[in-house]
Short mmCIF file of C-alpha atoms and ligand atoms in Angstrom, two decimals:
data_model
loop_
_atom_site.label_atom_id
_atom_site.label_comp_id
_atom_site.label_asym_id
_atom_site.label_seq_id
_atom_site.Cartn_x
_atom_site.Cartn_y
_atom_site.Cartn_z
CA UNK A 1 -14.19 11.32 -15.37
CA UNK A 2 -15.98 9.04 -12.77
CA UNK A 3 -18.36 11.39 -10.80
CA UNK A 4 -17.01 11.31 -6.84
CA UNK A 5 -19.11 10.11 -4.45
CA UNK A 6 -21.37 12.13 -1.85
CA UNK A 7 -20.93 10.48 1.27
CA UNK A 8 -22.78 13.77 2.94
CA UNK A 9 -22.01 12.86 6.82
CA UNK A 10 -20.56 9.59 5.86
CA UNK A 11 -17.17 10.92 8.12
CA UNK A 12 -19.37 9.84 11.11
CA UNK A 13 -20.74 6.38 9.75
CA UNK A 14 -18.39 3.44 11.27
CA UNK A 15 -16.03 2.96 8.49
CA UNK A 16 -16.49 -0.95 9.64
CA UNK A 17 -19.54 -2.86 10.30
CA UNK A 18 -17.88 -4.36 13.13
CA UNK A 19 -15.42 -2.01 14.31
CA UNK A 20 -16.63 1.36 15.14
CA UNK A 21 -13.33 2.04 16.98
CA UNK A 22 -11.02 1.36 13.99
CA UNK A 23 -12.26 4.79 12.79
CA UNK A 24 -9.11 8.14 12.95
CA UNK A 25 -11.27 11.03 13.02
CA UNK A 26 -10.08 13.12 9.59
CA UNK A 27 -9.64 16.27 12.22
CA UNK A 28 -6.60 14.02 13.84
CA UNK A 29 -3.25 15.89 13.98
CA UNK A 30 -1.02 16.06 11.54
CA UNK A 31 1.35 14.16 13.10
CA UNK A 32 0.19 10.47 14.69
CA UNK A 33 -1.06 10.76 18.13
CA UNK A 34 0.07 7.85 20.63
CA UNK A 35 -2.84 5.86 20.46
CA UNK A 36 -2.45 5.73 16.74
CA UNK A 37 0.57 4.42 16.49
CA UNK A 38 0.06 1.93 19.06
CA UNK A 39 -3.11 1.20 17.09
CA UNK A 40 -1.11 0.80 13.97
CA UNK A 41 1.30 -1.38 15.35
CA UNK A 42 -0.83 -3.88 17.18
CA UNK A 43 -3.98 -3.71 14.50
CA UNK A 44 -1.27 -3.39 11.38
CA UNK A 45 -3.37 -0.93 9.69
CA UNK A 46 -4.81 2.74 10.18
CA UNK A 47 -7.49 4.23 8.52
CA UNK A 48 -7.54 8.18 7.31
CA UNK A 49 -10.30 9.64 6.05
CA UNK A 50 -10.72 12.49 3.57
CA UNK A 51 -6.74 12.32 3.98
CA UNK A 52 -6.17 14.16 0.37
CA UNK A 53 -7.79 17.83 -0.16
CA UNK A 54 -10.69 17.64 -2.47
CA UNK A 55 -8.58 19.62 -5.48
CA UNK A 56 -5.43 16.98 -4.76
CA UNK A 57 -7.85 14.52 -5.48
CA UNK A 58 -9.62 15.98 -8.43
CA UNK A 59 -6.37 15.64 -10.08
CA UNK A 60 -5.08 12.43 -9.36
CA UNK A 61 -8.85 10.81 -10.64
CA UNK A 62 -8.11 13.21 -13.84
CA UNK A 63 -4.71 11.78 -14.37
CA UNK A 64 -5.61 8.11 -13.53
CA UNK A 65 -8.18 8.24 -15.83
CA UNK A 66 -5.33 9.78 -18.68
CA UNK A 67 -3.12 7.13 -17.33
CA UNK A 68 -5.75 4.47 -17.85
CA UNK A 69 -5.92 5.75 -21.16
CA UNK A 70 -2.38 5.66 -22.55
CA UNK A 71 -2.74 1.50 -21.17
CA UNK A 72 -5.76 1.14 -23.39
CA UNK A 73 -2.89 2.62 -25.87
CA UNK A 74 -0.29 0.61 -24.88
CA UNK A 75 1.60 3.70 -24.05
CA UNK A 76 2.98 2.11 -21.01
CA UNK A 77 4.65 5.18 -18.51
CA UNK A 78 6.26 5.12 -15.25
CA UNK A 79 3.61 6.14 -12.67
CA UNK A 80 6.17 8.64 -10.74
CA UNK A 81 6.49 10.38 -14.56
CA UNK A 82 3.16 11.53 -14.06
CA UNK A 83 3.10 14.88 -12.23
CA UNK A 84 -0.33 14.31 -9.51
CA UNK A 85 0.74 10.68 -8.92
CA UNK A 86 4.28 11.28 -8.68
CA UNK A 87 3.53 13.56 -6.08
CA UNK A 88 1.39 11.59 -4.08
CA UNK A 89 4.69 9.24 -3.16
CA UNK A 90 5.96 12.16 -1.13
CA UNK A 91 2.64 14.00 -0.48
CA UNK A 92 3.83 15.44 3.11
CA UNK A 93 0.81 14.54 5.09
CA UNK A 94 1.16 11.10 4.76
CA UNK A 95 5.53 10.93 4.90
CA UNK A 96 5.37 12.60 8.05
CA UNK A 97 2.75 9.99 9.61
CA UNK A 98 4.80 7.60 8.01
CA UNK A 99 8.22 9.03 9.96
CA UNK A 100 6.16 8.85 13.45
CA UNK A 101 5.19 5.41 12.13
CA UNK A 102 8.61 3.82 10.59
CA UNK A 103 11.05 6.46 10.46
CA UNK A 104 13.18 8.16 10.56
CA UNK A 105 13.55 6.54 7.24
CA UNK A 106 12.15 4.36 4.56
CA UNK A 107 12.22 4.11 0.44
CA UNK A 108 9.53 4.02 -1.63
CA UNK A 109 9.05 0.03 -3.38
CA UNK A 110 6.78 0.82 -5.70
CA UNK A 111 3.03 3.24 -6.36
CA UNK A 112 0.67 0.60 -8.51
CA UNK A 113 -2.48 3.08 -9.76
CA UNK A 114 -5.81 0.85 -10.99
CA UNK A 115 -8.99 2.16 -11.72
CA UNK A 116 -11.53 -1.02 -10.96
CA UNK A 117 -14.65 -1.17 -13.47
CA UNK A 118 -17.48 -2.90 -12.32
CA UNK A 119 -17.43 -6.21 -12.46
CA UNK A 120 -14.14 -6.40 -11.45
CA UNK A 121 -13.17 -10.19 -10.10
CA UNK A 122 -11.85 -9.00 -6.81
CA UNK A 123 -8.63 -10.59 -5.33
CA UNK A 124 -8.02 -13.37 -2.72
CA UNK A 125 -6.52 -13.09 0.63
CA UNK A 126 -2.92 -12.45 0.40
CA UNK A 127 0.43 -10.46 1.79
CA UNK A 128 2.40 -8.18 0.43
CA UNK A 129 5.59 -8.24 2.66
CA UNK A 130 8.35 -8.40 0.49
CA UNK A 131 11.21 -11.15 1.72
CA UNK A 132 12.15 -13.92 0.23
CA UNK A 133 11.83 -16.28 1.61
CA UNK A 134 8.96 -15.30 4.27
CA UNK A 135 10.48 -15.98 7.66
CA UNK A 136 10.49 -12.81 10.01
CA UNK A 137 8.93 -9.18 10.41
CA UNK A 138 12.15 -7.72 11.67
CA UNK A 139 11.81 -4.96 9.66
CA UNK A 140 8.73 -2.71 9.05
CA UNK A 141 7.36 -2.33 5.37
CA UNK A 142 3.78 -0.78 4.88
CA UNK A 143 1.48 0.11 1.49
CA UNK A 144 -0.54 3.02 1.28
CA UNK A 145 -4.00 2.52 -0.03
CA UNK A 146 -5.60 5.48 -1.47
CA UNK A 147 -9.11 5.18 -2.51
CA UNK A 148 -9.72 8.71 -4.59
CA UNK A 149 -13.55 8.25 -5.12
CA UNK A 150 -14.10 6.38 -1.61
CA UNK A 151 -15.63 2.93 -0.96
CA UNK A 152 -18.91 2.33 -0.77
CA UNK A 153 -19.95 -1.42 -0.95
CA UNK A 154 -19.89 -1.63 -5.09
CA UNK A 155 -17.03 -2.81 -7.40
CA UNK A 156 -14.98 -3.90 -4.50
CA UNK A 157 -14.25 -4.23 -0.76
CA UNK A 158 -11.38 -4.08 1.48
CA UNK A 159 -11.01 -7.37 3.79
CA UNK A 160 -8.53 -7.05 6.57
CA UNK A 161 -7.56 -9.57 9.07
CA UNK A 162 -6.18 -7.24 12.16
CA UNK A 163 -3.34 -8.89 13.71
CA UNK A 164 -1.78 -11.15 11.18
CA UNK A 165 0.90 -9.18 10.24
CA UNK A 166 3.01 -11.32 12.73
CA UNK A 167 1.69 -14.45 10.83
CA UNK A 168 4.52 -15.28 8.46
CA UNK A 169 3.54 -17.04 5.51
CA UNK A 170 3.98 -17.12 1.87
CA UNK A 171 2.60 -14.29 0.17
CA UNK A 172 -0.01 -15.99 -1.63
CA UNK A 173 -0.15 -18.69 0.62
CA UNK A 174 -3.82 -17.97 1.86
CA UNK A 175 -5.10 -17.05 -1.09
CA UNK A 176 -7.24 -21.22 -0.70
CA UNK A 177 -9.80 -18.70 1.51
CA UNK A 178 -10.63 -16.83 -1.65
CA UNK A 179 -12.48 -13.53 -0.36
CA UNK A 180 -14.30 -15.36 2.32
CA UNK A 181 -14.48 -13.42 5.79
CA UNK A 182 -11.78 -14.71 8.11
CA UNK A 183 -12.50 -15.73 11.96
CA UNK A 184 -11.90 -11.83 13.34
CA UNK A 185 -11.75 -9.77 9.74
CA UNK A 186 -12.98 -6.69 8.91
CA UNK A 187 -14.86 -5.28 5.98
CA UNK A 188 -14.40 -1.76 4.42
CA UNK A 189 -16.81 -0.78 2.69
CA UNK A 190 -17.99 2.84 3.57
CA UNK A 191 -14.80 5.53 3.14
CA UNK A 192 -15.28 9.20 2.05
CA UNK A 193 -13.26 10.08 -1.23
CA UNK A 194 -9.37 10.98 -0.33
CA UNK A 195 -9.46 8.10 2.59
CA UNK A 196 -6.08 6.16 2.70
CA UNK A 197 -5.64 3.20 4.89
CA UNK A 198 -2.16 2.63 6.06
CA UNK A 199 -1.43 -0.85 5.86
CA UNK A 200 1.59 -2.91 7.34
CA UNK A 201 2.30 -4.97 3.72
CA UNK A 202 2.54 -8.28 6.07
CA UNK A 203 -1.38 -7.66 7.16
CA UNK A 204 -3.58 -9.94 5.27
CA UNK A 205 -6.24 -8.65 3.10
CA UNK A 206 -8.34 -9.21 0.10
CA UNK A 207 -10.62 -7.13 -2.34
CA UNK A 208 -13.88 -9.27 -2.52
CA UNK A 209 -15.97 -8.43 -5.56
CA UNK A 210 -18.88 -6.95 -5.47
CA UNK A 211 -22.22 -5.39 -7.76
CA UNK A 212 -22.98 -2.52 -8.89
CA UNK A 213 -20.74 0.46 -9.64
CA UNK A 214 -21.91 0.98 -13.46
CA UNK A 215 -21.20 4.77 -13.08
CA UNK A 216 -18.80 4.19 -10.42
CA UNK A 217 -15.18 2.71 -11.20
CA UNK A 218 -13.27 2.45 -8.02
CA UNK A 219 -10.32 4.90 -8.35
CA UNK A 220 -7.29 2.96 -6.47
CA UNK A 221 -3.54 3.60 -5.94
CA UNK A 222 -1.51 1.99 -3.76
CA UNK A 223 2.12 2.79 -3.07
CA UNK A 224 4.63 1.02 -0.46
CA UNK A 225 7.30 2.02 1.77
CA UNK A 226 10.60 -0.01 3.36
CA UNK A 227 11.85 1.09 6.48
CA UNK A 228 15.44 1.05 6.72
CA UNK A 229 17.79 -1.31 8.23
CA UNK A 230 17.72 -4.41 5.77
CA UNK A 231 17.73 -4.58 2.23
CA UNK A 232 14.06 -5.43 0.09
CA UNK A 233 13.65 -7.47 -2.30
CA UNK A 234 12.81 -4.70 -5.44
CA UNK A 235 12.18 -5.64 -9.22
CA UNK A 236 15.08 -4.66 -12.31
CA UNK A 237 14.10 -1.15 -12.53
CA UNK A 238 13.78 0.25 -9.51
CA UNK A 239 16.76 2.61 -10.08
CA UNK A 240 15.25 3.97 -12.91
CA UNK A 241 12.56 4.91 -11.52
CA UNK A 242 14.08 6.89 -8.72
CA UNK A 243 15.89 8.80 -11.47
CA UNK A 244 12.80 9.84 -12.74
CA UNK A 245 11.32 10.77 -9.45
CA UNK A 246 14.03 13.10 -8.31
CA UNK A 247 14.58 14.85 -11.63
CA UNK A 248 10.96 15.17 -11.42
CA UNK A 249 11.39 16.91 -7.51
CA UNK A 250 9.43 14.37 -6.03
CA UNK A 251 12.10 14.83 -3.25
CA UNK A 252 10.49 17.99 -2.86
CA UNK A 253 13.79 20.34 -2.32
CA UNK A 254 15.58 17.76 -0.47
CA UNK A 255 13.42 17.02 2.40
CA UNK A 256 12.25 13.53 0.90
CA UNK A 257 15.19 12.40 -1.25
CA UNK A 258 15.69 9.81 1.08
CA UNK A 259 12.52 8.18 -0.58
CA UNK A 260 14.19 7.20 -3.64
CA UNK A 261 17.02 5.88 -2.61
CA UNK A 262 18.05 2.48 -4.48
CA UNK A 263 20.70 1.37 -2.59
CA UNK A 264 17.73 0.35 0.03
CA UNK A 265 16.94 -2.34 -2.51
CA UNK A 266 18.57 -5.99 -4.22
CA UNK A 267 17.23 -7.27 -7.03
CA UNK A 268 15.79 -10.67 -6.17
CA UNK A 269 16.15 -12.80 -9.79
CA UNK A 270 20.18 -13.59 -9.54
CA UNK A 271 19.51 -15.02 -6.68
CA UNK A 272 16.58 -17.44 -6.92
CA UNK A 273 18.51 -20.22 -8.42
CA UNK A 274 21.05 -20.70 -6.29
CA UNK A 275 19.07 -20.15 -3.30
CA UNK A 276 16.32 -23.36 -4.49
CA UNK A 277 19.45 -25.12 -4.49
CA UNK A 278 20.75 -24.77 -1.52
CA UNK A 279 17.06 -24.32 0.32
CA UNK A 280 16.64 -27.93 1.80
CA UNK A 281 15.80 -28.75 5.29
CA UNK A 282 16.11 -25.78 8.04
CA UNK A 283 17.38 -22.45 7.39
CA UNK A 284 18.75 -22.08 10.54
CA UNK A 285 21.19 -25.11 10.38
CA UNK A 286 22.43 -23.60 6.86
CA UNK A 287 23.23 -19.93 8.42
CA UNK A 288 24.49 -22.26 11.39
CA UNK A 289 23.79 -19.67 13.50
CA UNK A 290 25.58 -16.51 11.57
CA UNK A 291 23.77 -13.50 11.56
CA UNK A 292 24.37 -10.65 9.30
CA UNK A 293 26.68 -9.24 12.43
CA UNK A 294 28.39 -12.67 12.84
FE1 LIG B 7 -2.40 -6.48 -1.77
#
């Protein structure tokens, strides 16, 4: 097991090098205060330090390092069939910020768990809004970014460019900046262990590689919510998954079934063919002004 990082006062180090006001005090309510929210939905991101309890996150490194394991194995599970990171998807302090945020309800897309050695080759600027194709924000979709061991300027840092989550473009289609800073980004790079940084999916970002981190893998899991109101884009087995979650209790009695709810989701593949066939010229002249009301 990777050894966790002592930050000692690092809670009241800027958590940017640019940005000392980006920083939610880990004392904050449990609930979202005002300010955050507003903060979340103008920046598109919101940072919580020392979110997960220290024994939480003792566990989830243990298991991510078994997980990591079983890959070297090829013994390929579903992430919500393991018991610490299946509970993270509905781990209560971070649903009910996520209700003040985009509620009253959303569905879990997907948790993605990495542990990054060092050396790792980083990864380019990018979204992660799922729509196909990109053309609107109407709806709200965010990813969770837990970083169990912290950050602390080796293996990897976080790029954000505040604001952009209004920007529509492709998914990938900024990835020609590489892990360059951006007119107006942000650098994380200094995060106690148990920090999550709530991310709208649409908000541009990048991991830029970095030394060091020998004795130091970077302990990452990520997992995404849809608010409710359209229908996402999800991949062939989402259903399955859900399964697994709720016979697992994920739903936690009841109170967060809503979470795994498939019927939140299309699968994207039928579709693709027909729609590069018919995708020529504007959109808008094809719908010919027909919402999904009309
Ligand atoms: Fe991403």
């Amino acid at each position: 097991m990777a050894q966790m990082l002592d930050h000692g006062d690092s809670k009241s180090r800027p958590l940017f090098r640019r940005d000392k006001a980006a920083v939610t005090p880990s004392s904050a309510p449990d609930l979202v205060s005002e300010a955050d929210q507003e903060f979340f939905h103008r920046e598109g991101y919101l940072v919580l330090p020392s979110l997960i309890d220290s024994d939480f996150n003792t566990r989830l490194i243990d298991e991510l390092d078994e997980l990591v394991l079983h890959r070297q194995a090829k013994d390929h599970r579903m992430i919500v069939s393991y018991e610490q990171m299946g509970l993270l998807t509905s781990h209560p302090p971070i649903i009910e910020r996520l209700k003040a945020l985009i509620g009253p309800r959303f569905a879990m897309h997907h948790i993605h768990s990495a542990r990054h050695e060092a050396g790792n080759g980083g990864v380019n600027w990018h979204q992660d809004y799922e729509q196909f194709p990109q053309t609107n924000r109407s709806h709200i979709m965010v990813h969770v970014f837990y970083y169990l061991n912290g950050l602390n300027g080796t293996v990897g840092d976080l790029l954000v460019l505040p604001r952009s989550q209004n920007l529509v473009v492709p998914n990938g289609g900024i990835g020609l900046f590489g892990t360059h800073d951006l007119p107006g980004s942000l650098v994380v790079d200094d995060l106690p262990p148990g920090s999550a940084i709530i991310v709208h999916s649409a908000l541009w970002h990048a991991r830029r590689p970095k030394p060091g981190g020998e004795d130091h893998a970077r302990y990452f899991i990520d997992v995404s919510y849809c608010q409710h109101g359209v229908l996402w884009p999800a991949y062939p087995r989402i259903a399955e998954i859900n399964t697994t979650a709720l016979e697992a209790g994920l739903g936690r009695e009841g109170d967060y079934d809503f979470l795994y709810d498939s019927d939140q989701f299309f699968e994207r593949r039928p579709l693709d063919e027909s729609f590069k066939e018919h995708n020529q010229g504007s959109i808008a002249l094809q719908m010919k002004g027909v919402g999904v009301d009309g």
